[in-house]
Tab-separated table of C-alpha atoms in Angstrom:
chain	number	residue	atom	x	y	z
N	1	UNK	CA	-7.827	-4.445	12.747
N	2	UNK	CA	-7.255	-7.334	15.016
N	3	UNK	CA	-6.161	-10.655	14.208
N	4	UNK	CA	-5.049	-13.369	16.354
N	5	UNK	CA	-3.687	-17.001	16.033
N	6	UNK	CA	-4.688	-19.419	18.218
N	7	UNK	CA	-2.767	-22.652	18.540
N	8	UNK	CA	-4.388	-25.376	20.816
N	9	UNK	CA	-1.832	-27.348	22.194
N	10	UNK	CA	-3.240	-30.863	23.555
N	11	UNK	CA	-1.508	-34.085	24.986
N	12	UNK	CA	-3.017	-37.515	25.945
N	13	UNK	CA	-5.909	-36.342	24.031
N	14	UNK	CA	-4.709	-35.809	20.837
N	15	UNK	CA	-6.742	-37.986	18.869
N	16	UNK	CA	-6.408	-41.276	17.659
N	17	UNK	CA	-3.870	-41.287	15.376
N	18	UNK	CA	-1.535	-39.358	17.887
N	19	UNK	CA	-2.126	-42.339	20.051
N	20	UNK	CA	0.087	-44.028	17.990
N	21	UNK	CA	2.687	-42.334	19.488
N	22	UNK	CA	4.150	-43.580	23.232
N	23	UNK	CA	2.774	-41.586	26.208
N	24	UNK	CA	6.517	-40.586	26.802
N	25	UNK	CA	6.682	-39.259	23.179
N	26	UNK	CA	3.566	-37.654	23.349
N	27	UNK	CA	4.280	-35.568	26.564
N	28	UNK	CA	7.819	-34.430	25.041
N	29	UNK	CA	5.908	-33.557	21.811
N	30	UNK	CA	3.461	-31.536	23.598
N	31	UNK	CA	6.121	-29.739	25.469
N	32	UNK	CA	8.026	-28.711	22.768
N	33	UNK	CA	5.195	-27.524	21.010
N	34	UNK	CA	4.320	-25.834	23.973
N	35	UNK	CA	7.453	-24.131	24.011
N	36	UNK	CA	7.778	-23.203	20.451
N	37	UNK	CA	3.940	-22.065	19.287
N	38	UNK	CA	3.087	-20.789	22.859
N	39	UNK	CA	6.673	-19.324	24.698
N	40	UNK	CA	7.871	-18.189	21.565
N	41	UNK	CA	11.027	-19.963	22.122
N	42	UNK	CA	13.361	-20.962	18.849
N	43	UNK	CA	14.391	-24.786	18.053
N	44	UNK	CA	17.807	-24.756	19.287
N	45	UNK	CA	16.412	-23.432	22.061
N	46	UNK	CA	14.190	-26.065	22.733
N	47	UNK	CA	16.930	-28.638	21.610
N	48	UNK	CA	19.640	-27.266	24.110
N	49	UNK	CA	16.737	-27.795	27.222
N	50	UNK	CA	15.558	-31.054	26.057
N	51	UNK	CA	19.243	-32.375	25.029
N	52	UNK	CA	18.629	-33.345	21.569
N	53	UNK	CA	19.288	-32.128	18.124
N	54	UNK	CA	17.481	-28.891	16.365
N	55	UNK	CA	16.717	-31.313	13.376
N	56	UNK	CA	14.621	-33.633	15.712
N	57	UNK	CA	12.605	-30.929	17.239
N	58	UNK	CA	12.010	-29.879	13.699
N	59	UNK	CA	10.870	-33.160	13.112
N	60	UNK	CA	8.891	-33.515	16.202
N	61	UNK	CA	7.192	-30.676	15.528
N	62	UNK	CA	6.004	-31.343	12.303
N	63	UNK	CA	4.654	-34.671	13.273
N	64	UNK	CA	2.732	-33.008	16.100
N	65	UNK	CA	0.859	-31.283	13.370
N	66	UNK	CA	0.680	-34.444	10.863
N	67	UNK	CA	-1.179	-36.117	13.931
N	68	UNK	CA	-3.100	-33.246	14.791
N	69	UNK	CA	-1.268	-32.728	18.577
N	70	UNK	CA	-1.128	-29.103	17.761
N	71	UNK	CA	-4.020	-27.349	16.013
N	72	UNK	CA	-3.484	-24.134	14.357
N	73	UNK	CA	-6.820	-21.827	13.903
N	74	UNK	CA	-6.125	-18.049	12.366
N	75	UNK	CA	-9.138	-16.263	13.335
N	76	UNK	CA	-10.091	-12.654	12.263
N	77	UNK	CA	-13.082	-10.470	13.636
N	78	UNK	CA	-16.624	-11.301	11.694
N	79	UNK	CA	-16.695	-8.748	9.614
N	80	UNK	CA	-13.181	-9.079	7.868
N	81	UNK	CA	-13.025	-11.423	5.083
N	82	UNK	CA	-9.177	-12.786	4.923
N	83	UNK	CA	-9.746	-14.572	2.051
N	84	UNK	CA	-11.444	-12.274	-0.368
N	85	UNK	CA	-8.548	-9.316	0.928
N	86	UNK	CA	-6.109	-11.836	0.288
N	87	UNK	CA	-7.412	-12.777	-2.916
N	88	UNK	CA	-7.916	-9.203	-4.602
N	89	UNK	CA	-4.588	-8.513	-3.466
N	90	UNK	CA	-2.756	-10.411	-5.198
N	91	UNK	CA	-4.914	-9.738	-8.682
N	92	UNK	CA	-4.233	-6.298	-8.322
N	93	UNK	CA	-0.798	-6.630	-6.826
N	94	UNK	CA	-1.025	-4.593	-4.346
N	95	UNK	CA	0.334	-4.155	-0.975
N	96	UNK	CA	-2.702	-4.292	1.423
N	97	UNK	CA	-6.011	-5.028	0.464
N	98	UNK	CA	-8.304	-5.115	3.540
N	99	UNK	CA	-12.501	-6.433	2.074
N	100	UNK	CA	-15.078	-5.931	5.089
N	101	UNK	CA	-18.726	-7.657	5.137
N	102	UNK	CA	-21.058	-5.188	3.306
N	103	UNK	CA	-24.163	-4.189	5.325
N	104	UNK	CA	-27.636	-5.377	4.444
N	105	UNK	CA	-28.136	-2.291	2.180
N	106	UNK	CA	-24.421	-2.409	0.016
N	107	UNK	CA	-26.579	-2.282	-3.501
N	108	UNK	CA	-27.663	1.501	-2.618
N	109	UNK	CA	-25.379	2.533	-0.506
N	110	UNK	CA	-21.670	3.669	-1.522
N	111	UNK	CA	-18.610	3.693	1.328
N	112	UNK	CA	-20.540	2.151	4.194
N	113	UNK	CA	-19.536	3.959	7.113
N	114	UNK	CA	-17.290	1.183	8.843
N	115	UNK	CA	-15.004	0.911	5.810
N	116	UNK	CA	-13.902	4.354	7.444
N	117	UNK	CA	-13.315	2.480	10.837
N	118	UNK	CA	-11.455	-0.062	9.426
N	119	UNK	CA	-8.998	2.401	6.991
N	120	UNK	CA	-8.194	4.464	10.355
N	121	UNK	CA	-7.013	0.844	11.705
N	122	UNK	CA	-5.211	0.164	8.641
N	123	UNK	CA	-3.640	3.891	8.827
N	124	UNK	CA	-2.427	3.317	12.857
N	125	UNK	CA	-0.416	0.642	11.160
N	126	UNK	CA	1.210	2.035	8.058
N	127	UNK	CA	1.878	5.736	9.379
N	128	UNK	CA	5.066	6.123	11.517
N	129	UNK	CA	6.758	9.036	12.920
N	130	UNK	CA	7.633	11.958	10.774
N	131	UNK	CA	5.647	10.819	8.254
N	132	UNK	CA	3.417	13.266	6.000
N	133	UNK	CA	0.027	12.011	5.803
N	134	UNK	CA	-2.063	13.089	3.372
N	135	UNK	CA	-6.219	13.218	3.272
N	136	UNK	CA	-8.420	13.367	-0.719
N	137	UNK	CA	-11.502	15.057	-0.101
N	138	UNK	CA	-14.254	11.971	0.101
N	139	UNK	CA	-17.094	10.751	2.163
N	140	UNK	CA	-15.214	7.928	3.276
N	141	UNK	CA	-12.184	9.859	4.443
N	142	UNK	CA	-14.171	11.817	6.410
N	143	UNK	CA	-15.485	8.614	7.647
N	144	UNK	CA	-12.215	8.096	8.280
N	145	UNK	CA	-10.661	10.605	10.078
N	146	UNK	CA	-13.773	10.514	12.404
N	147	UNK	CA	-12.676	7.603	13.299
N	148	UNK	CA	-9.488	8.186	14.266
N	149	UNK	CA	-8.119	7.032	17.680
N	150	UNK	CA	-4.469	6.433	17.478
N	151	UNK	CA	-1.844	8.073	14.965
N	152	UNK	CA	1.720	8.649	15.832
N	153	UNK	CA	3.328	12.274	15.423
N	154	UNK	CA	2.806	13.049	11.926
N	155	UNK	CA	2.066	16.070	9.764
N	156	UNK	CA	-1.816	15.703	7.888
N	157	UNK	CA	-1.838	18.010	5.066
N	158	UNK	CA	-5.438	18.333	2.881
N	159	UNK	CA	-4.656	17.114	-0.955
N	160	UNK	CA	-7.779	18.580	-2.852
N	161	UNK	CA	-10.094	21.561	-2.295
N	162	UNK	CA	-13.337	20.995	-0.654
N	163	UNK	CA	-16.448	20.062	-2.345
N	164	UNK	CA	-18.050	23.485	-0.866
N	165	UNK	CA	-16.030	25.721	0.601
N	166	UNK	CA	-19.334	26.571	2.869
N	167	UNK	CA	-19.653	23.021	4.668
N	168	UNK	CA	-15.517	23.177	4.872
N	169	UNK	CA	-15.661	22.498	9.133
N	170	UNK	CA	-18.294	19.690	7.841
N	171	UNK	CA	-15.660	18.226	5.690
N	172	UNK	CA	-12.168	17.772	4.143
N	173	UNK	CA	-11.255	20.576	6.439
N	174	UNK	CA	-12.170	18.831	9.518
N	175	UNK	CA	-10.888	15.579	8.840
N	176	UNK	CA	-7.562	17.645	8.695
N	177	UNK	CA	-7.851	18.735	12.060
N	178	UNK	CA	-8.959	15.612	13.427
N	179	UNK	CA	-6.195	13.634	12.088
N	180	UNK	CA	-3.641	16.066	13.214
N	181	UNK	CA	-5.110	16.248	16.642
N	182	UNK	CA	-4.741	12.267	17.439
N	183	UNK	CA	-1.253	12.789	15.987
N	184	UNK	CA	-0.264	15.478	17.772
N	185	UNK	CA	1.488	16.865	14.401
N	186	UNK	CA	0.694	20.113	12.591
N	187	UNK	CA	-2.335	20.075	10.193
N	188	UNK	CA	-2.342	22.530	7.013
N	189	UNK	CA	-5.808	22.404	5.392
N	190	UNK	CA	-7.240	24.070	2.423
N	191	UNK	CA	-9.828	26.520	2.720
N	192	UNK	CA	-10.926	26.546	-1.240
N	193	UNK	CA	-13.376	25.239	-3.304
N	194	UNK	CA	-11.689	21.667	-5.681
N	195	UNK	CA	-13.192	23.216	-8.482
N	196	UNK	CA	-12.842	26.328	-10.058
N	197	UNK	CA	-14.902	28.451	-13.138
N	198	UNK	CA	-11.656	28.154	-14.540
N	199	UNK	CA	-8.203	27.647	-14.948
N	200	UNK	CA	-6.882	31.446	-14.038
N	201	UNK	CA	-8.730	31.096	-10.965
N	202	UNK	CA	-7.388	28.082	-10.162
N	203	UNK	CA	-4.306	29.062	-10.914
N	204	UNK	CA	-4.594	32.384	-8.754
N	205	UNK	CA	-6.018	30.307	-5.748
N	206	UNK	CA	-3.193	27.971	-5.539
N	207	UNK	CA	-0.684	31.239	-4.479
N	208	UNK	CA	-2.412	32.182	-1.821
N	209	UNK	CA	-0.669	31.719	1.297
N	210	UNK	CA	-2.258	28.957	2.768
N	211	UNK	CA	-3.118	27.074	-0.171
N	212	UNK	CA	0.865	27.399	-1.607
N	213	UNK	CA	1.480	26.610	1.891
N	214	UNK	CA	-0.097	22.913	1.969
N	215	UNK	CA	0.657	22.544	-2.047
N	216	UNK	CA	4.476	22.804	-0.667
N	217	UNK	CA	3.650	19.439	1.375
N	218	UNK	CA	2.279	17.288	-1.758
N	219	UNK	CA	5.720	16.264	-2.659
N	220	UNK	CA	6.497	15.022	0.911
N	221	UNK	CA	3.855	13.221	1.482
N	222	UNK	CA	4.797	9.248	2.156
N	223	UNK	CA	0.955	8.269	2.895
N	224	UNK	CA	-2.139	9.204	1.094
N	225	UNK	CA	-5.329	8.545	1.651
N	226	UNK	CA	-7.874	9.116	-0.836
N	227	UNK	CA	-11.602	8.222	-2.209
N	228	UNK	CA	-12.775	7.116	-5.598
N	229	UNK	CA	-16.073	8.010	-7.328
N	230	UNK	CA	-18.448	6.787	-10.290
N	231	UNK	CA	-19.461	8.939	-12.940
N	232	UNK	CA	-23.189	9.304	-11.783
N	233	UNK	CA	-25.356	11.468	-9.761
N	234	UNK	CA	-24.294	11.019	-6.257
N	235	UNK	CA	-21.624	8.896	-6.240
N	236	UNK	CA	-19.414	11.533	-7.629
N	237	UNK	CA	-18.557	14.960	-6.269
N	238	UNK	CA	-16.814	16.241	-9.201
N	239	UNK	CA	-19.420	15.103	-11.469
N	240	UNK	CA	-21.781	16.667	-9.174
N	241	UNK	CA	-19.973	20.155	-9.853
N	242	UNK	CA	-19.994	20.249	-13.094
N	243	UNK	CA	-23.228	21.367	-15.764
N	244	UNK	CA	-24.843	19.506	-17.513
N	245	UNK	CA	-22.841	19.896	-21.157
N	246	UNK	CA	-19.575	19.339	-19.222
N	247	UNK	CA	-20.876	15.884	-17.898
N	248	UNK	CA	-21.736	15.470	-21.389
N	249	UNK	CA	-18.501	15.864	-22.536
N	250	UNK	CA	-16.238	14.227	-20.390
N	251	UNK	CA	-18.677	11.342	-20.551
N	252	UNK	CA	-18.160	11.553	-24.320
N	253	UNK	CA	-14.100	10.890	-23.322
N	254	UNK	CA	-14.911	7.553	-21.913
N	255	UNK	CA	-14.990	8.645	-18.235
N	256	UNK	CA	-15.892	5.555	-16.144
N	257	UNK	CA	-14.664	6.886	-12.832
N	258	UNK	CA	-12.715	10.180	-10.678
N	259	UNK	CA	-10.395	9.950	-7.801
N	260	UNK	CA	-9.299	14.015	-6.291
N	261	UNK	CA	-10.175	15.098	-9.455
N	262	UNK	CA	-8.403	13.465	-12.179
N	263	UNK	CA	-11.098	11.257	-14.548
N	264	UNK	CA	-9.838	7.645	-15.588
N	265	UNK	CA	-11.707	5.337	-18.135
N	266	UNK	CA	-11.981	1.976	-17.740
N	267	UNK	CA	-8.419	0.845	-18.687
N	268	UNK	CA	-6.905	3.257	-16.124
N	269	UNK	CA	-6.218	5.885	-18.548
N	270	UNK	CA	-6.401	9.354	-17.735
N	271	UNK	CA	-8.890	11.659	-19.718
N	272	UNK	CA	-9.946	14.736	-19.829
N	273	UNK	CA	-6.911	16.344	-17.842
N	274	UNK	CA	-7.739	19.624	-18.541
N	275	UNK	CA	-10.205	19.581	-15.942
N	276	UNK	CA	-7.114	19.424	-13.352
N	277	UNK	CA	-5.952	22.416	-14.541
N	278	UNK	CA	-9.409	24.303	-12.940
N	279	UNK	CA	-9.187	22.038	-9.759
N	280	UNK	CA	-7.195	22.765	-6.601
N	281	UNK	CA	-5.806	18.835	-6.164
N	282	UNK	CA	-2.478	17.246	-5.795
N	283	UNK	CA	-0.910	16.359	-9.601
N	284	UNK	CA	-1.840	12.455	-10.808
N	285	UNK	CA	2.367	12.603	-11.040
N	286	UNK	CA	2.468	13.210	-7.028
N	287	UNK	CA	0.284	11.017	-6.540
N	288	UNK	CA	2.105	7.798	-8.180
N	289	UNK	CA	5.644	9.121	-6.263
N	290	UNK	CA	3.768	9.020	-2.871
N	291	UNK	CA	4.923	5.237	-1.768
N	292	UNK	CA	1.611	4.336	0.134
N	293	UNK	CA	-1.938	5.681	-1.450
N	294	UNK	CA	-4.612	4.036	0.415
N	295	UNK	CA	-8.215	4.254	-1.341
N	296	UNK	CA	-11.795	4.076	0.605
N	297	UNK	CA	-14.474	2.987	-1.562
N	298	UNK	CA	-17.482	0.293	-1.819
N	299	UNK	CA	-20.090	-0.743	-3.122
N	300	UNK	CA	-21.463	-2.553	-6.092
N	301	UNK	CA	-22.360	1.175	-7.376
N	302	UNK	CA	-18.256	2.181	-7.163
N	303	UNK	CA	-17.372	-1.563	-7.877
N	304	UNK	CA	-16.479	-0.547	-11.732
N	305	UNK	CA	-14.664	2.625	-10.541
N	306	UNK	CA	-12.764	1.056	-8.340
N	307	UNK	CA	-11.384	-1.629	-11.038
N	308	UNK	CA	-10.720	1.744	-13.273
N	309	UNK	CA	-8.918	3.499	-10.630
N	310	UNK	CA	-6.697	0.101	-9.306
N	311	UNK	CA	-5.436	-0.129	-12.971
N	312	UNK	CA	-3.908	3.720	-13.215
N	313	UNK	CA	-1.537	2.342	-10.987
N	314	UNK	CA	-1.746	5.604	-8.680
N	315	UNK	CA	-3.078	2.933	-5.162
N	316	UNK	CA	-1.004	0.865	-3.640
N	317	UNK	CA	-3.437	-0.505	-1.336
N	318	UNK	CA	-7.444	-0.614	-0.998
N	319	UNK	CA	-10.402	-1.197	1.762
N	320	UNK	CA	-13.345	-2.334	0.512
N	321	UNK	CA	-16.517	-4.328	0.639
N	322	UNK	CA	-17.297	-7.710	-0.112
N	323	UNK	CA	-19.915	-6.517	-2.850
N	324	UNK	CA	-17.452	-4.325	-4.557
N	325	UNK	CA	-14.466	-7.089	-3.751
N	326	UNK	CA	-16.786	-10.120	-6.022
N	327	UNK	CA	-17.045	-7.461	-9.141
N	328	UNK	CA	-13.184	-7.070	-8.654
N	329	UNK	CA	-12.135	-10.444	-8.655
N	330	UNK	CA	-14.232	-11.414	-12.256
N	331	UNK	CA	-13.102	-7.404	-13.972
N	332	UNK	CA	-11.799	-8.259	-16.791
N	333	UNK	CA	-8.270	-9.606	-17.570
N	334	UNK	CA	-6.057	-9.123	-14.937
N	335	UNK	CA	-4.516	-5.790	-14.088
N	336	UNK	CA	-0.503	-4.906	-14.418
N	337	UNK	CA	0.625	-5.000	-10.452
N	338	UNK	CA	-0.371	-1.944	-8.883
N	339	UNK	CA	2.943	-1.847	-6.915
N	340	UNK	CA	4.881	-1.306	-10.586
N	341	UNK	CA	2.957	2.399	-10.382
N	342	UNK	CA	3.154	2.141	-14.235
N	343	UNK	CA	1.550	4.873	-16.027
N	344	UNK	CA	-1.233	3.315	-18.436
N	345	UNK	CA	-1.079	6.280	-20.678
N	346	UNK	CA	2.729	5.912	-20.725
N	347	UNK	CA	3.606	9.699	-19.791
C-alpha cells in the first residue's frame, strides 16, 4: 500500500486573501514552508536560519495555511478507501483496518482476489525480523501468499490442516512455501487434512513428526494471518466438510460464521467447540495471545461473518471490501475494542 502527501507550496500566487499579506511576508512565508513541509527541516531550525523566534515560525506557518499559501492534499491509490478503513477501525477498535473498492461482481463473489494483494502489502509492513508468521488455511490467504513480493527473514509456519490433503501443493501448503521463500526463513507446513472422522484421529495426527513439529510454533507466533467464512455452501470450507446432520446441528447452536475451524455466533461467542477437538488448527486461546491476527475476507456474502468474527476479539486488524465495510459500519451496537482481546464467552 502506497500513500503519499502532497503539499503544494505557492508564493505570489497564493490567492487573494494571501495577498493581504506584503510581498516580503509572503516570500519568507513561502520559504519557511518550503523548508518545513518540503526539507523536512524542524522550527528552530528554520528560526535559527531566518533569525527569528520558533514561536513566530509556528505562527507563520499556521497562517500560511489559514490563507491557503500551503495546500495540503493526502492522496491514496483509487482503489483504497481511507475513510471507510478509517472509519471501521475505530468501531471495531482495532489496529489496522485497510477497506479496498469491491469489483463490479462483490454481491457473488467472496475475497476478491486483490484483497490478497493488498494483505501481502499490509504484511511487508507489520512483519519484522525474527518474527513467526503464521498462515489459516483460506482462499484469500492463498491469494495472499501468491502475492507475496517482499517479507523480511521470518519463519511461516501453517496454522490449520488443509481443506484436502490431495490439492495440499494447490493450497495452504503452498502458500507456506511461498511465504517462506520471499522471506528467506524456514517454512514448516502441515501435510493433513483440518478435519478429522474424529477426535482420536485427530488427536493421533497431531504427534506425528511434522505436524507436532509446526504445532510447537503456534505459541510463537507474533503474526497471524487468517480467513473467515459464512455458514453456507461455498463460502465455508468447514461447513463444506461436514454431512448434512452435522450442518444441521451446529446450525441448531446458532453458528453464524467459522474462522480455522472454531464456529462463532453472532455475538462472537464460540459454539460448538467440540468440533476443534476433530480438527488439526491452532487453539482459539493461541490465537487471542498472538499480538497481530490479520483477517482476509469480503463480500456482502461474508459481511455478517465478518461482524461475528471482529466481536470474538481473536483479530486485531482486517482487509476488506467496501461492500462488506457498509454492512460493518450499521452491525448492530457497537463492538467491545478488538484490541482488549476479551473473551465474549468469558473463559
Amino acid at each position: 500500500m502506497n500513500s503519499s502527501e502532497e503539499i503544494a507550496v505557492s508564493g505570489m500566487s497564493a490567492g487573494r486573501s494571501a495577498m493581504r499579506m506584503g510581498p516580503a511576508e509572503l516570500v519568507q512565508a513561502a520559504a519557511m514552508a518550503r523548508r518545513f513541509y518540503l526539507e523536512g527541516k524542524s522550527k528552530i531550525q528554520i528560526a535559527e536560519e531566518f533569525g527569528v523566534s520558533r514561536f513566530k515560525v509556528a505562527r507563520v506557518l499556521e497562517t500560511a495555511l489559514e490563507r491557503d499559501l500551503v495546500r495540503i492534499e493526502i492522496r491514496v491509490p483509487a482503489e483504497l478507501d481511507a475513510e471507510r478503513s478509517d472509519a471501521l477501525r475505530a468501531r471495531y477498535g482495532l489496529r489496522h483496518a485497510v477497506v479496498v473498492e469491491s469489483p463490479a461482481d462483490a454481491e457473488e463473489t467472496p475475497d476478491p482476489e486483490n484483497l490478497g494483494e493488498v494483505a501481502a502489502d499490509l504484511l511487508g509492513e507489520l512483519v519484522n525480523e525474527g518474527d513467526v508468521l503464521g498462515l489459516a488455511w483460506g482462499r484469500s490467504t492463498i491469494h495472499m501468499a501468491a502475492a507475496l513480493d517482499r517479507l523480511p527473514p521470518c519463519t511461516v509456519v501453517q496454522l490449520t490442516g488443509v481443506y484436502d490433503a490431495g490439492t495440499a501443493e494447490r493450497g495452504s501448503v503452498e502458500a507456506v512455501r511461498r511465504a517462506a521463500q520471499v522471506s528467506g526463513g524456514d517454512a514448516h507446513p502441515i501435510y493433513a487434512p483440518m478435519l478429522l472422522p474424529d477426535a482420536a484421529t485427530a488427536q493421533a495426527l497431531r504427534h506425528q513428526t511434522g505436524i507436532a513439529r509446526a504445532f510447537e510454533y503456534f505459541d510463537k507466533v507474533t503474526v497471524a494471518c487468517v480467513s473467515i467464512g459464512s455458514w453456507e455452501p461455498g463460502i465455508s470450507t468447514v461447513h463444506d466438510m461436514l454431512s448434512d446432520e452435522e450442518r444441521a446441528h451446529y446450525a441448531s447452536l446458532g453458528v453464524a460464521a467459522e474462522m480455522s475451524a472454531h464456529l462463532f455466533d453472532t455475538e462472537g461467542r464460540r459454539v460448538g467447540r467440540d468440533l476443534g477437538e476433530r480438527c488439526i488448527t491452532v487453539k482459539a486461546d493461541q490465537l487471542r495471545r498472538i499480538p497481530e491476527v490479520v483477517a482476509i475476507a469480503g463480500g456482502q456474502r461474508k459481511a455478517a461473518a465478518i461482524d461475528a468474527v471482529l466481536r470474538s476479539g481473536l483479530v486485531t486488524s482486517l482487509v476488506t471490501d467496501t461492500s462488506a465495510a457498509d454492512y460493518l459500519m450499521t452491525a448492530g451496537p457497537a463492538p467491545k475494542p478488538a484490541l482488549n482481546r476479551a473473551d465474549p464467552d468469558g473463559a
